Backbone as a ProteinNet text record, in pm:
[ID]
protein_1_A
[PRIMARY]
XXXXXXXXXXXXXXXXXXXXXXXXXXXXXXXXXXXXXXXXXXXXXXXXXXXXXXXXXXXXXXXXXXXXXXXXXXXXXXXXXXXXXXXXXXXXXXXXXXXXXXXXXXXXXXXXXXXXXXXXXXXXXXX
[TERTIARY]
8308	8171.7	8160.4	8228.1	8212.6	8271.1	8380.9	8421.6	8330.9	8283.6	8157.8	8051	7979.9	7900.8	7957	8085.1	8123.8	8124.4	8167.3	8176.4	8017.2	7921.5	7811.1	7764.2	7787	7712.4	7815.9	7920.6	7950.8	7932.6	7889.1	7806.4	7686.4	7613	7498.2	7477.4	7630.4	7650.6	7641.1	7725.7	7766.8	7639.8	7562.5	7436.5	7318.5	7319.8	7248.8	7297.8	7404.7	7459.6	7442.7	7491.9	7471.6	7330.3	7271.2	7119.4	7037.2	7059.2	6990.6	7048.5	7163.1	7214.7	7159.7	7168.8	7090.2	6947.3	6877.8	6726.9	6714.6	6792.5	6748.1	6803.6	6909.8	6953.8	6873.4	6768.5	6683.2	6567.2	6537.6	6427.4	6447.2	6569.2	6588.5	6689.5	6666.6	6718.6	6764.7	6804.3	6842.1	6715.3	6563.2	6456.8	6431.6	6437.7	6384.5	6432.1	6375	6376	6475.8	6585.1	6690.4	6619.8	6552.8	6477.7	6408.2	6303.7	6219.8	6323.5	6387.2	6489.6	6593.7	6563.2	6669	6543.7	6435.6	6333.5	6317.3	6272.4	6264.6	6416.1	6518.1	6632.1	6610.8	6562.2	6554.2	6429.2	6338.6	6230.6	6286.1	6327.1	6399.7	6489.2	6577.2	6670.2	6608.2	6484	6433.4	6353.5	6321.7	6263.8	6369.9	6503.5	6596.6	6662.1	6625	6689.2	6586.5	6459.7	6384.1	6398.3	6439.2	6434.5	6552.9	6668.4	6773.3	6774.9	6722.9	6698.3	6617.3	6516.5	6450.6	6516.7	6621	6713	6824.3	6861.7	7003.4	6947.8	6830.8	6812.6	6798.9	6819.6	6833.3	7009	7071.2	7196	7257.4	7217.6	7247.3	7150	7182.3	7077.5	6992.6	6891.8	6835.4	6892.4	6957.5	7009.1	7121	7201.5	7318.6	7303.2	7184.3	7201.4	7130.2	7044.1	6930.9	7028.5	7098.4	7182.7	7275.2	7360.7	7450.5	7352.5	7229.3	7161.1	7094.3	7038.2	6986.3	7039.5	7188.8	7288	7307.9	7344.7	7373.9	7267	7171.9	7037.4	7023.7	7009.7	6930.2	7069.9	7177.3	7256.9	7310.9	7297.6	7333.6	7225.2	7081.2	6973.3	6966.6	7010.8	6996.3	7099.7	7222.8	7334.3	7340.3	7290.1	7264.9	7157.6	7051.5	6942.7	7006.6	7048.3	7073.5	7197.5	7309.3	7432.3	7346.5	7255.9	7208.3	7113.8	7053.6	6989.6	7083.3	7187.6	7275.7	7414.6	7431.9	7550.2	7544.7	7617.3	7633.8	7743.1	7717.3	7810.1	7818.1	7944.9	7954.7	7878.6	7788.9	7746.8	7836.9	7947.9	8045.9	8108.1	8133	8197.9	8134.4	7956.6	7863.5	7888.9	7857.2	7855.5	7985.5	8092.9	8234.5	8214.8	8177.5	8162.2	8073.2	7949.7	7863.8	7905	8011.9	8083	8164.3	8247.2	8338	8256.9	8155.7	8064.6	8042.8	7975.6	7886.9	7998.9	8110.9	8222	8261.4	8274.1	8334.2	8223.8	8121.6	7997.5	7972.6	7986.9	7974.9	8099.6	8223	8347.7	8336.5	8255.8	8256.3	8176	8044.1	7962.7	8025.6	8106.5	8192.8	8273.4	8350.9	8444.1	8367.7	8242.2	8161.9	8096.5	8032.9	8020.8	8135.1	8255.7	8344.7	8393.6	8366.5	8386.5	8261.8	8147.4	8062.4	8065.9	8118.7	8140.5	8247.7	8228	8321.1	8265.9	8331.3	8296.4	8161.8	8090.5	7992.4	8016.7	7988.6	8023.1	7875.7	7905.5	7812.1	7772.7	7832.3	7781.2	7910.1	7979.8	8076.7	8216	8303.4	8447.4	8515.7	8609.1	8700.6	8820.1	8885.8	8989.3	9100.1
199.7	205.5	326.3	452.5	556.2	523.7	451.4	408	314.2	242.6	149.8	223	342.1	416.8	474.8	526.4	592.1	510	411	279.2	298.8	261.2	244.3	372.7	484.4	590.4	581.2	528.2	558.3	438.5	311.8	214.6	251.6	336.9	388.8	461.5	558	669.6	604.9	498.8	426.8	335.6	256.5	198.4	311.6	437.8	508.3	568.7	592	620.8	493.4	395	287.8	249.4	258.7	195.2	303.8	428.9	536.2	500.4	489.9	463.4	349.1	240	108.8	104.1	163.1	191.9	274.6	390.8	465.7	388.5	346.7	256.7	130.8	108.9	1.5	77.7	182.1	247.8	347	397.3	509.9	491	471.8	450.2	584.8	549.8	659.6	743.8	674.1	733.8	801.6	835.6	933.1	1045	1154.9	1287.4	1356.1	1410.5	1414.7	1513	1596.9	1637	1559.2	1487.6	1375.9	1274.6	1230.7	1134.3	1216	1343.8	1413.8	1420.2	1443	1444.2	1291.1	1207.1	1064.6	994.5	1032.5	1034.6	1104.1	1203.8	1303.4	1222.1	1186.1	1072.2	953.7	893.3	749.3	764.6	883.2	906.4	906.5	1006.2	999	921	819.7	669	598.9	576.8	532.3	560.2	692.5	771.7	743.9	740.9	686.7	535.2	460.2	305.2	300.2	359.5	341.4	407.5	524.3	576.6	491.8	413.1	354	219.6	164.5	64.8	67.3	194.2	248.2	323.7	373	447.2	410.3	270.5	186.5	220	182.4	203.9	334.4	416.8	567.5	648.8	788	870.9	953.3	969.5	1040.9	1169.1	1256	1371.1	1357.1	1231.7	1198.6	1133.8	1049.6	1004.3	1110.1	1190.2	1256.8	1382.1	1439.2	1582.6	1520	1421.6	1360	1285.1	1227.2	1125.7	1220.1	1333.9	1432	1461.4	1504.3	1525	1433.3	1316	1181.5	1152.1	1130	1063.6	1154.1	1272.8	1366.4	1393.1	1414.4	1450.7	1343.9	1212.4	1081.2	1035.4	1090.2	1026.7	1118.5	1261.9	1378.5	1327.6	1319.1	1291	1167.5	1065.8	938.1	929.7	1012.3	999.5	1068	1212.5	1288.9	1230.6	1134.5	1064.6	960	874.2	759.7	808.4	892.3	946.9	1004.2	1055.1	1158	1052	959.9	904	760.2	678.2	529.8	550	462.2	491.9	371.5	318.7	172.2	200.5	80.4	137.1	90	10.9	-14.2	121.4	219.1	358	448.4	432.6	498.4	456.6	342	297.1	339.2	326.9	375.3	510.7	600.1	752.5	763.1	696.2	695.8	681.3	589.2	537.7	641.7	692	806.4	925.6	950.6	1088.1	1073.7	926.4	912.2	935.7	866.3	878.3	1017.6	1086.9	1217.9	1339.3	1319.3	1402.8	1342.5	1213.6	1181.4	1223.5	1211.5	1280.7	1444.7	1511.2	1652	1673.3	1587.1	1618.1	1591.4	1492.4	1461.4	1591.5	1627.7	1729.6	1860	1878.8	1975.5	1994.7	1828.9	1814.3	1845.4	1804.7	1847.2	2015.2	2079	2217.1	2283.8	2222.7	2271.8	2257	2127.7	2092.4	2171.7	2205.7	2289.1	2351.6	2425.8	2439.6	2584.2	2550.9	2658.3	2756.2	2888.1	3001.7	3012.1	3002.2	3029.4	3152.7	3245.3	3411.2	3491.7	3404.3	3491.4	3441.6	3533.8	3507	3500.1	3381.9	3377.5	3440.3	3541.5	3608.4	3520
2230.9	2206.9	2082.6	2112.6	2034.7	1884.6	1875.8	1746.1	1650.8	1734.1	1653.9	1643.9	1689.8	1624.3	1533	1529.6	1389.5	1285.1	1309	1196.8	1120.5	1239.1	1167.8	1108	1158.4	1079.1	924.7	918	770.8	674.8	765.1	694.6	653.9	718	695.9	586.8	555.3	464.5	331	335.3	212.2	166.9	237.7	216	133.6	203.9	144.5	-15.8	-18.5	-170.8	-234.9	-206.9	-293.4	-330.7	-251.1	-248.1	-362.8	-317.1	-411.5	-550	-574.5	-712.9	-776.3	-708.3	-725.5	-782	-703.9	-726.1	-835.4	-854.6	-966.9	-1106.4	-1085.7	-1207.4	-1251.4	-1158.9	-1207.2	-1285	-1258.1	-1357.6	-1433.2	-1430.4	-1522.3	-1639.9	-1764.4	-1876.4	-2002.3	-2109.7	-2177.1	-2233.5	-2244.2	-2280.1	-2203.4	-2080.9	-1971.2	-2020.6	-1952.5	-2003.1	-1862.4	-1875.4	-1800.2	-1629.9	-1679.2	-1543.3	-1483.8	-1550.3	-1486.6	-1416.8	-1469.4	-1408.2	-1278.9	-1278	-1167.2	-1069.8	-1071.5	-970.2	-899.4	-1037.1	-952.5	-852.9	-922.6	-819	-681.8	-726.3	-543.5	-494.1	-545.6	-476	-406.3	-505.7	-452	-368.5	-348.3	-254.4	-124.4	-132.9	23	49	-29.2	31.2	61.8	6.4	68.6	199.9	222.9	347.1	475.4	431.4	514.8	565	484.6	506.1	602.5	553.2	616.8	765.9	761.4	900.6	992	935	1044.7	1088.7	989.6	1010.9	1107.7	1100.8	1198	1307	1325	1422.4	1554.8	1575.4	1702.8	1748.6	1639.5	1670.5	1683.9	1583.5	1582.8	1614.7	1613.1	1652.8	1505.1	1565.1	1423	1367.1	1461.1	1415.5	1368.1	1376.5	1329.2	1159.3	1153.9	1034.5	938.4	998.7	886.8	811.3	870.7	789.3	674.3	696.1	595.1	500.3	524.6	464.6	360.9	391.5	300.9	177.6	241.6	123.3	19.4	83.4	12.9	-83.7	-24.3	-117.1	-221.6	-205	-301.7	-405.3	-361.6	-455.5	-534.3	-497.7	-541.6	-654.4	-603.4	-688	-785.7	-776.4	-904.8	-993.4	-950.8	-1046.8	-1119.9	-1017	-1101.9	-1219.6	-1164.2	-1261.8	-1392.9	-1371.8	-1493.8	-1584.4	-1502.1	-1577.4	-1680.3	-1589.6	-1652.1	-1796.6	-1805.4	-1912.2	-2029.2	-1988.8	-2099.8	-2143.6	-2079.8	-2126.6	-2085.4	-2180.6	-2132.9	-2043.8	-1909.6	-1817	-1771	-1710.7	-1634.6	-1508.1	-1454.4	-1328.8	-1235.9	-1238.7	-1133.1	-1120.2	-1218.6	-1207.6	-1096.6	-1139.7	-1073.2	-925.5	-889.7	-747.8	-681.9	-735.2	-683.1	-652.4	-731.1	-683.9	-602.6	-572.8	-484.8	-354.7	-348.9	-207.6	-159.7	-275.8	-241.2	-190.7	-252.8	-208.9	-77.9	-75.1	78.1	174	173	290.4	281.9	180	190.5	292.7	266.1	318.6	458.7	479.7	625.9	697.9	643	714.3	741.6	645.5	661.4	734.8	773	890.8	1020.1	1021.6	1167.5	1190.7	1067.2	1119.5	1179.3	1075.5	1161.2	1261.1	1324.5	1446.6	1556.7	1531.4	1612.9	1623.6	1531.2	1561.9	1638.7	1640.7	1715.4	1851.1	1905.2	2029.9	2115	2241.7	2304.5	2437.7	2490.2	2631.6	2635.2	2659.2	2689.7	2816.4	2776.3	2883.4	2954.3	3117.3	3166	3219.4	3156.1	3153.9	3236	3314.9	3366.3	3301	3311.4	3274.3	3416	3385.3	3491.7	3498.5	3585.8	3570.6	3632.7
[MASK]
+++++++++++++++++++++++++++++++++++++++++++++++++++++++++++++++++++++++++++++++++++++++++++++++++++++++++++++++++++++++++++++++

Protein backbone atom coordinates (compact mmCIF):
# COMPACT_ATOMS: atom_id res chain seq x y z
CA UNK A 1 0.00 0.00 0.00
CA UNK A 2 2.88 2.36 0.78
CA UNK A 3 4.34 1.85 -2.71
CA UNK A 4 0.97 2.62 -4.28
CA UNK A 5 0.77 5.92 -2.40
CA UNK A 6 4.29 6.84 -3.59
CA UNK A 7 3.35 6.04 -7.18
CA UNK A 8 0.24 8.18 -6.85
CA UNK A 9 2.36 11.06 -5.50
CA UNK A 10 4.63 10.84 -8.55
CA UNK A 11 1.62 10.67 -10.90
CA UNK A 12 0.16 13.76 -9.23
CA UNK A 13 3.49 15.56 -9.56
CA UNK A 14 3.75 14.79 -13.28
CA UNK A 15 0.12 15.80 -13.78
CA UNK A 16 0.76 19.12 -12.05
CA UNK A 17 3.80 19.92 -14.17
CA UNK A 18 2.35 18.90 -17.52
CA UNK A 19 -1.06 20.47 -16.90
CA UNK A 20 0.58 23.76 -15.96
CA UNK A 21 2.67 23.75 -19.13
CA UNK A 22 -0.34 22.74 -21.21
CA UNK A 23 -2.61 25.49 -19.93
CA UNK A 24 0.03 28.20 -20.11
CA UNK A 25 0.84 27.18 -23.69
CA UNK A 26 -2.83 27.65 -24.60
CA UNK A 27 -2.80 31.29 -23.49
CA UNK A 28 0.70 32.66 -23.97
CA UNK A 29 2.34 33.37 -27.32
CA UNK A 30 5.11 35.60 -28.71
CA UNK A 31 3.04 38.79 -28.38
CA UNK A 32 2.94 38.60 -24.57
CA UNK A 33 5.25 40.55 -22.34
CA UNK A 34 7.66 38.18 -20.58
CA UNK A 35 6.87 39.48 -17.08
CA UNK A 36 3.11 39.24 -17.70
CA UNK A 37 3.56 35.69 -19.01
CA UNK A 38 5.57 34.79 -15.93
CA UNK A 39 2.82 36.04 -13.61
CA UNK A 40 0.16 34.33 -15.72
CA UNK A 41 2.15 31.09 -15.47
CA UNK A 42 2.30 31.38 -11.68
CA UNK A 43 -1.45 32.03 -11.44
CA UNK A 44 -2.33 29.18 -13.79
CA UNK A 45 0.04 26.94 -11.84
CA UNK A 46 -1.73 27.72 -8.57
CA UNK A 47 -5.10 26.94 -10.15
CA UNK A 48 -3.74 23.63 -11.44
CA UNK A 49 -2.31 22.88 -7.98
CA UNK A 50 -5.69 23.53 -6.38
CA UNK A 51 -7.50 21.23 -8.84
CA UNK A 52 -4.95 18.41 -8.56
CA UNK A 53 -5.00 18.67 -4.77
CA UNK A 54 -8.78 18.33 -4.76
CA UNK A 55 -8.53 15.28 -7.05
CA UNK A 56 -5.77 13.48 -5.16
CA UNK A 57 -6.43 14.41 -1.53
CA UNK A 58 -8.58 11.32 -1.01
CA UNK A 59 -5.72 9.04 -1.99
CA UNK A 60 -2.75 10.98 -0.66
CA UNK A 61 -2.44 13.60 2.03
CA UNK A 62 -2.64 17.35 1.71
CA UNK A 63 0.80 17.77 3.26
CA UNK A 64 2.31 15.32 0.79
CA UNK A 65 0.91 17.04 -2.30
CA UNK A 66 1.23 20.73 -1.46
CA UNK A 67 4.98 21.27 -0.76
CA UNK A 68 6.13 19.59 -3.96
CA UNK A 69 3.15 20.96 -5.87
CA UNK A 70 3.90 24.57 -5.01
CA UNK A 71 7.43 24.26 -6.34
CA UNK A 72 6.41 22.28 -9.43
CA UNK A 73 3.50 24.43 -10.55
CA UNK A 74 4.99 27.84 -9.83
CA UNK A 75 8.36 27.18 -11.45
CA UNK A 76 6.86 25.26 -14.38
CA UNK A 77 4.39 28.04 -15.04
CA UNK A 78 6.97 30.80 -14.74
CA UNK A 79 9.54 29.05 -16.92
CA UNK A 80 7.03 27.97 -19.56
CA UNK A 81 5.55 31.47 -19.74
CA UNK A 82 8.94 33.09 -20.18
CA UNK A 83 10.18 30.53 -22.72
CA UNK A 84 7.01 30.75 -24.81
CA UNK A 85 7.36 34.52 -25.13
CA UNK A 86 11.07 34.65 -25.87
CA UNK A 87 11.82 31.82 -28.28
CA UNK A 88 10.20 29.46 -30.71
CA UNK A 89 10.28 26.22 -28.76
CA UNK A 90 8.95 22.77 -29.53
CA UNK A 91 6.09 22.10 -27.12
CA UNK A 92 7.04 18.43 -26.85
CA UNK A 93 10.43 19.44 -25.43
CA UNK A 94 8.64 21.74 -22.98
CA UNK A 95 6.47 18.84 -21.78
CA UNK A 96 9.48 16.53 -21.43
CA UNK A 97 11.28 19.12 -19.33
CA UNK A 98 8.15 19.54 -17.17
CA UNK A 99 7.94 15.76 -16.59
CA UNK A 100 11.61 15.50 -15.64
CA UNK A 101 11.41 18.56 -13.38
CA UNK A 102 8.26 17.24 -11.67
CA UNK A 103 9.77 13.82 -11.02
CA UNK A 104 12.97 15.38 -9.72
CA UNK A 105 11.18 17.69 -7.29
CA UNK A 106 8.96 14.88 -6.01
CA UNK A 107 12.02 12.66 -5.52
CA UNK A 108 13.82 15.43 -3.64
CA UNK A 109 10.78 15.89 -1.38
CA UNK A 110 10.74 12.15 -0.68
CA UNK A 111 14.42 12.24 0.26
CA UNK A 112 13.78 15.21 2.53
CA UNK A 113 10.89 13.39 4.22
CA UNK A 114 13.12 10.37 4.82
CA UNK A 115 15.71 12.65 6.41
CA UNK A 116 13.12 14.18 8.75
CA UNK A 117 11.81 10.85 10.05
CA UNK A 118 13.64 9.13 12.85
CA UNK A 119 13.58 8.36 16.54
CA UNK A 120 12.36 11.03 18.90
CA UNK A 121 14.13 11.45 22.18
CA UNK A 122 11.93 11.32 25.27
CA UNK A 123 14.24 13.50 27.32
CA UNK A 124 16.33 10.79 28.99
CA UNK A 125 19.34 9.21 27.50
CA UNK A 126 19.69 5.53 28.15
CA UNK A 127 23.11 4.38 29.21
